[in-house]
Tab-separated table of C-alpha atoms and ligand atoms in Angstrom:
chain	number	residue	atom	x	y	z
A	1	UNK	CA	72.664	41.786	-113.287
A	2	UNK	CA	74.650	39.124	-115.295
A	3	UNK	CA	75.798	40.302	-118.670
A	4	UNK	CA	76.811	38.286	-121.419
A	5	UNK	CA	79.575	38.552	-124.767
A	6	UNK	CA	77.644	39.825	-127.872
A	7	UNK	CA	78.358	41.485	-131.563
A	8	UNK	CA	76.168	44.285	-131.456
A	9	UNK	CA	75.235	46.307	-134.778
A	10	UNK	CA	74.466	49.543	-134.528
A	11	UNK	CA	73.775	50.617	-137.448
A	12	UNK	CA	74.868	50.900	-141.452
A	13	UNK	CA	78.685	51.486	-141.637
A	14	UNK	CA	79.572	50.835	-138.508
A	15	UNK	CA	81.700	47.619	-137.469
A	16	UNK	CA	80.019	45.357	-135.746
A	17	UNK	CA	81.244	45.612	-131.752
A	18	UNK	CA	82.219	42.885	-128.929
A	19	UNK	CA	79.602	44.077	-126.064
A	20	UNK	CA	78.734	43.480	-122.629
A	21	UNK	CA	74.770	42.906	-122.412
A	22	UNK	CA	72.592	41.998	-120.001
A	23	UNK	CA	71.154	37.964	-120.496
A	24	UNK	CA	67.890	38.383	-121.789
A	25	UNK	CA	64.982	37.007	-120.018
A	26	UNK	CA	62.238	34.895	-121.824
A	27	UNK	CA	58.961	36.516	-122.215
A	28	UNK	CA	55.867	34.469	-122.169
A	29	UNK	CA	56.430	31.242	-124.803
A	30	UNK	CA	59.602	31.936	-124.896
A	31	UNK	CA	62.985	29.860	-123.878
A	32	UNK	CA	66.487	31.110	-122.718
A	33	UNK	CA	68.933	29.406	-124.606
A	34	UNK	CA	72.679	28.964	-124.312
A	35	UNK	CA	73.901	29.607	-128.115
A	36	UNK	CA	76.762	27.582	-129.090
A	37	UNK	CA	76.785	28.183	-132.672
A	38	UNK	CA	75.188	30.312	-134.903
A	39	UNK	CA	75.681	30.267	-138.836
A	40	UNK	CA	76.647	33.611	-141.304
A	41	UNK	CA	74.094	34.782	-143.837
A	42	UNK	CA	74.058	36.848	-147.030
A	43	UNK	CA	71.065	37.757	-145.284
A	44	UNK	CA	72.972	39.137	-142.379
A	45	UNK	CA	75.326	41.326	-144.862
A	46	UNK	CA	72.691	42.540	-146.553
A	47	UNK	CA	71.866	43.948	-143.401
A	48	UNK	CA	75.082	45.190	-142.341
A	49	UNK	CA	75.329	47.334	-145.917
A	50	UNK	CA	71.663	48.897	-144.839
A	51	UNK	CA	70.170	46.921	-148.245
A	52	UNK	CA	67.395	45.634	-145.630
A	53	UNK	CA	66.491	48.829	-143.942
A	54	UNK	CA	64.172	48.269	-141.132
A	55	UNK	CA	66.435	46.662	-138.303
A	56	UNK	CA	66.019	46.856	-134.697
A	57	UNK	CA	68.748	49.510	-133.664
A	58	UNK	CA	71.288	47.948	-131.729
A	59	UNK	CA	71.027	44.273	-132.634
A	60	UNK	CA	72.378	41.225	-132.077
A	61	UNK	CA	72.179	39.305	-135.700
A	62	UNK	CA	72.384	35.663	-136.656
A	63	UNK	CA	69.452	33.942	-137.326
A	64	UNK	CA	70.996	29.568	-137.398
A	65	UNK	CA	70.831	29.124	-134.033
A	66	UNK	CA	72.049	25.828	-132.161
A	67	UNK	CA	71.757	26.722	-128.808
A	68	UNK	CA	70.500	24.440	-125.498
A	69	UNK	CA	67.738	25.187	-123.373
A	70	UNK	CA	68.323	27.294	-120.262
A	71	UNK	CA	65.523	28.783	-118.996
A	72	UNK	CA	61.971	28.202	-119.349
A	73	UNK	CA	59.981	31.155	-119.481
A	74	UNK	CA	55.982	31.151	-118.498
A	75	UNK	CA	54.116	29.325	-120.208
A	76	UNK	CA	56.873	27.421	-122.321
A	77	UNK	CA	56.906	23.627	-121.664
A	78	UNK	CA	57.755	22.279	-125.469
A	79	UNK	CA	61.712	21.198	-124.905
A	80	UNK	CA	63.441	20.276	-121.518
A	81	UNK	CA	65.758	22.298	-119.857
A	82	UNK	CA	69.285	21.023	-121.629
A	83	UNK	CA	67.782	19.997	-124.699
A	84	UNK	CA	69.284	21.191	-128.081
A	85	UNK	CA	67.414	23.472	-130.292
A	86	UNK	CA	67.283	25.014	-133.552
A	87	UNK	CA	66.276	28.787	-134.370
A	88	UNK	CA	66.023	30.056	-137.660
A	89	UNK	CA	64.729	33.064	-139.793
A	90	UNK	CA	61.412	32.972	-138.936
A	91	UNK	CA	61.191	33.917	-135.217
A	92	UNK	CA	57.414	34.329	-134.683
A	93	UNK	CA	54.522	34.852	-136.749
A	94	UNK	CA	50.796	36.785	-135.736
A	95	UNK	CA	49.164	33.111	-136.364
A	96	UNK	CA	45.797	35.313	-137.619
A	97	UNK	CA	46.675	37.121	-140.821
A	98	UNK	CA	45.209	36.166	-143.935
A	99	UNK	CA	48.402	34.066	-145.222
A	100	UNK	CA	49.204	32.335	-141.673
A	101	UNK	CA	45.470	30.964	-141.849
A	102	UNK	CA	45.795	29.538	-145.241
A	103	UNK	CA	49.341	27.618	-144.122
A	104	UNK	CA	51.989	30.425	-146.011
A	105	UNK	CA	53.064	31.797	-142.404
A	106	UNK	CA	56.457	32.468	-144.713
A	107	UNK	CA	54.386	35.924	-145.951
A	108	UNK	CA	52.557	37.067	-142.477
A	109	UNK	CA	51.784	40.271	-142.180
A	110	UNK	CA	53.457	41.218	-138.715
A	111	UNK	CA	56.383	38.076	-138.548
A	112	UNK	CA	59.548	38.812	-136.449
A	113	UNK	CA	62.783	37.647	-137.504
A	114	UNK	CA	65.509	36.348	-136.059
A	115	UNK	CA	68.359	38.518	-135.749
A	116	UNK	CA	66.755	41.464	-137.229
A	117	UNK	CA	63.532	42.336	-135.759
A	118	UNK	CA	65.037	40.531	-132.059
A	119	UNK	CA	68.351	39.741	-131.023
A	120	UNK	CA	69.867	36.805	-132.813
A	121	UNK	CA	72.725	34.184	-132.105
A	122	UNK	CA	75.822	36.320	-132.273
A	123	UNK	CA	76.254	36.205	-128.813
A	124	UNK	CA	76.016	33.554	-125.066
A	125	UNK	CA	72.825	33.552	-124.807
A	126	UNK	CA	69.763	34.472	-126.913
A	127	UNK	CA	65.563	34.200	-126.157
A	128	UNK	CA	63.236	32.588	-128.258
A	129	UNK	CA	59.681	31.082	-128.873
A	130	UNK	CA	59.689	28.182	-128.239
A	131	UNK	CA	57.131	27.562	-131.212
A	132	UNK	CA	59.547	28.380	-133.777
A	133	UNK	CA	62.163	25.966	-132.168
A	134	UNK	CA	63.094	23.104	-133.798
A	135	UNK	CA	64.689	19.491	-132.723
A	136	UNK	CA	67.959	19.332	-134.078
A	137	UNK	CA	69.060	15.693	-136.141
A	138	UNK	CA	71.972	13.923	-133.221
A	139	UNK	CA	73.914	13.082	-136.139
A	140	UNK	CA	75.255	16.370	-136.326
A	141	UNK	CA	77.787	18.824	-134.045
A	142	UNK	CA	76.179	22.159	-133.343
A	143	UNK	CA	78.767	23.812	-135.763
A	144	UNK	CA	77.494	21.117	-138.234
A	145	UNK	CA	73.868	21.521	-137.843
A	146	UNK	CA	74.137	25.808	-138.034
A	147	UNK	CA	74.234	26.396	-141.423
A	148	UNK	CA	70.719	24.161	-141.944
A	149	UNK	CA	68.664	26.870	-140.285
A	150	UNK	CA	68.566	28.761	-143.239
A	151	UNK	CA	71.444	27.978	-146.165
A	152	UNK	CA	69.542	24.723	-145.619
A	153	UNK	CA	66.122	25.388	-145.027
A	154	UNK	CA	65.387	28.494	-147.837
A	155	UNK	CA	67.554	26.393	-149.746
A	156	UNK	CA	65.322	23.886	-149.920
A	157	UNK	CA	62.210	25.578	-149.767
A	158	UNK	CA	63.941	27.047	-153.092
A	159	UNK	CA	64.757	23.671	-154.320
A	160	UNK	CA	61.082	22.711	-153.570
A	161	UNK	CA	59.902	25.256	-155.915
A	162	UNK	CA	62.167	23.950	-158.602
A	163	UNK	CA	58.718	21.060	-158.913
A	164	UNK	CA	59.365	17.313	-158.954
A	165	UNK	CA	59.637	17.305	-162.229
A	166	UNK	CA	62.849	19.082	-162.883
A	167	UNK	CA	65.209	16.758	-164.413
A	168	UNK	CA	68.167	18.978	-164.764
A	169	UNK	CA	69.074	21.905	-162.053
A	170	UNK	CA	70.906	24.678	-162.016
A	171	UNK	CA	72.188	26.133	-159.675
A	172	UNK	CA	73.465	30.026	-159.734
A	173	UNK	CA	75.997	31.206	-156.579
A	174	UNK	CA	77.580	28.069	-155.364
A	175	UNK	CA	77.865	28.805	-151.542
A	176	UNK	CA	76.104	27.799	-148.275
A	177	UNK	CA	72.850	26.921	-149.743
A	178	UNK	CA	74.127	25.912	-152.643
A	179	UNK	CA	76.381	23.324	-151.594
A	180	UNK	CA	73.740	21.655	-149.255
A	181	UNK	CA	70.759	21.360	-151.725
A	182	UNK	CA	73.426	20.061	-154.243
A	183	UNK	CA	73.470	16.836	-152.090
A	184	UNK	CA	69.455	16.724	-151.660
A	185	UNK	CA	69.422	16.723	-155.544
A	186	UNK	CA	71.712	14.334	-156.551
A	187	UNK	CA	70.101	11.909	-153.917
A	188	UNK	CA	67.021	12.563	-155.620
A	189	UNK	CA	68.333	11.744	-159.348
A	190	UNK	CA	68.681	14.889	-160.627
A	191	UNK	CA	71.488	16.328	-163.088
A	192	UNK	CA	73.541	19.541	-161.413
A	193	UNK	CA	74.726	21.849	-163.299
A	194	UNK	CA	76.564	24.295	-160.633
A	195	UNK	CA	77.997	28.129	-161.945
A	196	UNK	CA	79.954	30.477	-160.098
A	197	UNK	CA	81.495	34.399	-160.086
A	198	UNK	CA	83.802	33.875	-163.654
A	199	UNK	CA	87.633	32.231	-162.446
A	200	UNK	CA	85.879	31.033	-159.403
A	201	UNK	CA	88.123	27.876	-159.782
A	202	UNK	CA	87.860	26.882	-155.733
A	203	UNK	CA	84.300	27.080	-155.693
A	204	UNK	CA	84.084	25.514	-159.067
A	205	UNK	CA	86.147	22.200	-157.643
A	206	UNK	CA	84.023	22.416	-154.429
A	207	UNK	CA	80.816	22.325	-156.489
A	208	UNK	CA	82.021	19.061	-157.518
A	209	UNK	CA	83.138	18.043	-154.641
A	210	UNK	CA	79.584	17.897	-153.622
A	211	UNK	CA	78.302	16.417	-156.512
A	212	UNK	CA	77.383	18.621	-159.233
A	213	UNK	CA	77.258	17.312	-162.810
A	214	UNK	CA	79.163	19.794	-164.068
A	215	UNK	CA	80.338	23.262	-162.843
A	216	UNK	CA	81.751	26.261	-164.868
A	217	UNK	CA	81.482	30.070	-164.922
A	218	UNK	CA	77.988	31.877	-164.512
A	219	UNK	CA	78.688	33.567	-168.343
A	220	UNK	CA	78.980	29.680	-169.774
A	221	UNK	CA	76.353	27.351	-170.416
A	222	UNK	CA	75.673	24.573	-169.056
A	223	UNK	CA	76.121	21.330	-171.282
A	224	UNK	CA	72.271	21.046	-171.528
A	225	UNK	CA	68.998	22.991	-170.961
A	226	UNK	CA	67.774	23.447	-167.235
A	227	UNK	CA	64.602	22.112	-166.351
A	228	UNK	CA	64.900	24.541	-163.175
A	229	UNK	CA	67.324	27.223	-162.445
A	230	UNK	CA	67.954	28.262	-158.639
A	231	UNK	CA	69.814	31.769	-158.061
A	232	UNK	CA	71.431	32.441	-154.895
A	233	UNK	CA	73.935	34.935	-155.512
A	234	UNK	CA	72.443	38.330	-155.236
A	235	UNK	CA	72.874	39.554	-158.297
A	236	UNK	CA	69.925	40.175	-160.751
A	237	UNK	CA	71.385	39.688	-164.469
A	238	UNK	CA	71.581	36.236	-163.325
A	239	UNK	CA	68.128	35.747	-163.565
A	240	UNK	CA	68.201	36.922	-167.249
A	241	UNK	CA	71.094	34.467	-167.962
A	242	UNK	CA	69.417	31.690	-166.396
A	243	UNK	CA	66.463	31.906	-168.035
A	244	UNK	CA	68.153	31.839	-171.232
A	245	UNK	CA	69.155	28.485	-171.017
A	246	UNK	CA	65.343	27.244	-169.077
A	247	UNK	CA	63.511	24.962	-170.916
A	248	UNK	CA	60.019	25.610	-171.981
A	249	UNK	CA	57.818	25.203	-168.848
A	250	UNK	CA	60.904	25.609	-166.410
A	251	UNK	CA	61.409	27.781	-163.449
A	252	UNK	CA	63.648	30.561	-162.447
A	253	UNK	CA	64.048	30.727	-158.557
A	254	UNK	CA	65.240	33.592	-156.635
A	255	UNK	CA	66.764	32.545	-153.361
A	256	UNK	CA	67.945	35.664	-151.692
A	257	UNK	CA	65.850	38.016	-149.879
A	258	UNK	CA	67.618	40.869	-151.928
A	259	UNK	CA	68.908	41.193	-155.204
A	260	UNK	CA	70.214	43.756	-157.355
A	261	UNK	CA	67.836	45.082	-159.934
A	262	UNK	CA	66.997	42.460	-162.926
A	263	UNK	CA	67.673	44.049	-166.575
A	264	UNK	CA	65.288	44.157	-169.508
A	265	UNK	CA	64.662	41.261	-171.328
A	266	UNK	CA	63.009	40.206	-174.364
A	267	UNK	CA	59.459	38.657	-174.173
A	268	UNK	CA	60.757	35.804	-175.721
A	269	UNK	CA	62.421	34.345	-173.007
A	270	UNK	CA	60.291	34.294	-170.892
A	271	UNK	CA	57.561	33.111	-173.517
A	272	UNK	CA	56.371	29.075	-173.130
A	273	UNK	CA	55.536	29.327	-170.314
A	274	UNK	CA	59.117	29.450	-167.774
A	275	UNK	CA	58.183	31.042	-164.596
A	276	UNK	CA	60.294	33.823	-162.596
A	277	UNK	CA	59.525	33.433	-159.028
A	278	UNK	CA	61.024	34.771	-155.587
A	279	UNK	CA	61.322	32.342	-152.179
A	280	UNK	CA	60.753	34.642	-148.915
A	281	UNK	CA	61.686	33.315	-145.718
A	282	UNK	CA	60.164	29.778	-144.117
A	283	UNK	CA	57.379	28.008	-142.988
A	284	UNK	CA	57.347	25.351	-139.712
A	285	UNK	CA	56.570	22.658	-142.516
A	286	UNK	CA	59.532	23.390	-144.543
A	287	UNK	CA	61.641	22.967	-141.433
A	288	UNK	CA	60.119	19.649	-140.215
A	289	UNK	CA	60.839	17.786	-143.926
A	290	UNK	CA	64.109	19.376	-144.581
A	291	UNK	CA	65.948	18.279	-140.701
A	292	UNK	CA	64.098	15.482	-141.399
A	293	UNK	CA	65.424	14.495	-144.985
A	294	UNK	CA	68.854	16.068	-144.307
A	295	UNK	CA	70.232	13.294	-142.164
A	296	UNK	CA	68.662	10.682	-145.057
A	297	UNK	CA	70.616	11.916	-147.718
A	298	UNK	CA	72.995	12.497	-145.534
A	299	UNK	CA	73.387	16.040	-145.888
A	300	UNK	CA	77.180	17.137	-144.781
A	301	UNK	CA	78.260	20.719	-144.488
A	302	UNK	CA	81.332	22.096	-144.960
A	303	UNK	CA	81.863	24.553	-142.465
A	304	UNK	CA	84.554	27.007	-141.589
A	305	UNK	CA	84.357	27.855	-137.581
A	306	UNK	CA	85.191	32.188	-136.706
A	307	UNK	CA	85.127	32.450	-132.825
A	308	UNK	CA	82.443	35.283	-131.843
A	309	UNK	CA	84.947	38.186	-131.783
A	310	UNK	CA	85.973	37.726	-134.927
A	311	UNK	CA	82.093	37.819	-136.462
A	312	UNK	CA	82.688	40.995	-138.706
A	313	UNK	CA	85.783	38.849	-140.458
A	314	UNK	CA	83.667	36.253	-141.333
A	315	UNK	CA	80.973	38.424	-143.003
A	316	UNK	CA	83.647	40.283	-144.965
A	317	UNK	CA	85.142	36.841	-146.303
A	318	UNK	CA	81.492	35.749	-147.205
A	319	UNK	CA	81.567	38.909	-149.286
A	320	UNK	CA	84.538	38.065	-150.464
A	321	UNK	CA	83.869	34.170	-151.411
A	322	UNK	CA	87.413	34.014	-149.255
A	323	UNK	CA	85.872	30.257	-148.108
A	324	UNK	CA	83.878	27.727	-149.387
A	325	UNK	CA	80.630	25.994	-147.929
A	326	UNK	CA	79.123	27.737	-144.587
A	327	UNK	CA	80.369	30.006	-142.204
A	328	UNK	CA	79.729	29.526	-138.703
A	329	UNK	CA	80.136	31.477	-135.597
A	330	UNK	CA	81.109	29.100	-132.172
A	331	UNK	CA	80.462	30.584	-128.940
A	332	UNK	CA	82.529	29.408	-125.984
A	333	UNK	CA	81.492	30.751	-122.698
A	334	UNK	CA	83.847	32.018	-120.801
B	1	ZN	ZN1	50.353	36.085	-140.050
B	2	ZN	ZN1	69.720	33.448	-143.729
């Protein structure tokens, strides 16, 4: 049997462990692939700490996948054998509940995810179907092109909900997703207005960096009103603070698939007419326009590369904020 490197998680509290595991084998619609990068999540911490309760026990997690094609399995015929994929969040869907048949597959009733319902990308080799797989834009390195699959992706499916007609942004939590739908929007005319954890100088400079208008602490405000407010640290008096300063008609976006609880607030802000809303997970469609807008903008990410062994370190400096941009796992075969 030949075995493969992978961080396995076995459950809350626990480190997460360098393995030997056998090489999957792809099931019907389904593709070997040979990962060789896969991005960090909040998503995957959130995880980790046992805040999303229902993962397959042991697991492999990472769900931004850049990986080639090994292995066909039956049935799959969609990408060549060598050719580079993409495999995010969204692993597989039913394709028959009520919301996949009226094109919001992001709320199906039995979806698997990637890295949490199946083994994900923190390891040589992963399985997926082929479906779900995505074309990756050449112009970027697989370390490059990680961080898409979801900071990307739920970022802008986030930004999307934001409406066409938000003038000025803001943008709560200024990290992976952050810093990549901060290009999207200034290529699309809008003002930035970028706020991070109070002192967060680094990020602050970063923010601007990547374009943001202006960038201060999350307990400032911003130099105008927001049109739209997107929040993608987990942390639920944000969404109070941001709509505070949301014009009338405006949007508050929730990015994360957890957050802690949101305080009381009065009527009155919420009054004219601003909206509250959460973004869960993605839809094929989302994918297709963002890969294919990000090399228009042109979207770069900053990236900071952790070798697979050293997966657990990069999660704790994500909690942390110990690095701007992305985090990305590279796996090198040995
Ligand atoms: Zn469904
Ligand atoms: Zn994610």
């Amino acid at each position: 049997m030949q075995t493969m490197r992978a961080m396995l998680f076995e459950g809350p509290g626990q480190p997460l462990r360098l393995a030997e595991l056998p090489i999957p084998q792809p099931g019907l619609g389904q593709m070997l692939l040979k990962v060789h990068a896969c991005g960090v999540c909040h998503t995957d911490l959130h995880i980790v700490d046992g805040e999303l309760s229902e993962p397959k026990l042991p697991l492999v997690l990472g769900h931004q996948i850049v990986g080639t094609v090994v292995q066909a399995g039956p049935g799959s015929k969609r990408f060549r054998t060598g050719e580079r994929v993409g495999v995010p969040w969204l692993g597989a869907t039913d394709g028959t509940c009520r919301y996949c048949g009226r094109g919001q597959e992001n709320l199906c009733d039995h979806p698997t995810f990637t890295g949490y319902n199946v083994d994900g990308g923190f390891a040589e080799y992963t399985v997926a179907d082929e479906r779900f797989c995505f074309p990756l834009p050449a112009a970027y390195t697989d370390v490059e092109a990680a961080p898409l699959l979801c900071a990307g992706l739920i970022g802008y499916r986030a930004y999307r909900m934001a409406g066409e007609n938000a003038e000025t942004l803001g943008i709560y939590g200024f990290g992976a997703a952050a810093h990549i739908i901060a290009q999207v929007a200034k290529h699309q005319g809008k003002k930035v207005y970028a706020f991070t954890r109070p002192g967060d100088t680094a990020a602050q400079e970063f923010a601007l960096r990547q374009g943001a208008d202006w960038a201060g602490d999350s307990t400032q405000a911003p130099p105008e009103n927001l049109d739209a407010a997107l929040i993608f640290a987990p942390v639920g008096p944000l969404v109070v603070t941001a709509l505070k300063v949301t014009n009338k008609g405006g949007v508050v976006v929730c990015g994360g698939i957890h957050m802690s609880d949101i305080p009381a607030f009065p009527y009155k802000s919420l009054w004219e007419e601003r909206v509250i809303r959460s973004v869960a997970n993605l839809t094929r469609r989302d994918s297709e326009e963002f890969l294919a807008l990000a090399p228009q903008v042109p979207v770069k990410t900053d990236v900071t590369a952790f070798p697979l062994e050293q997966t657990g370190e990069a999660l704790e400096q994500l909690r942390s904020g110990q690095f701007v941009g992305a985090a990305v796992i590279t796996i090198i075969s040995l």
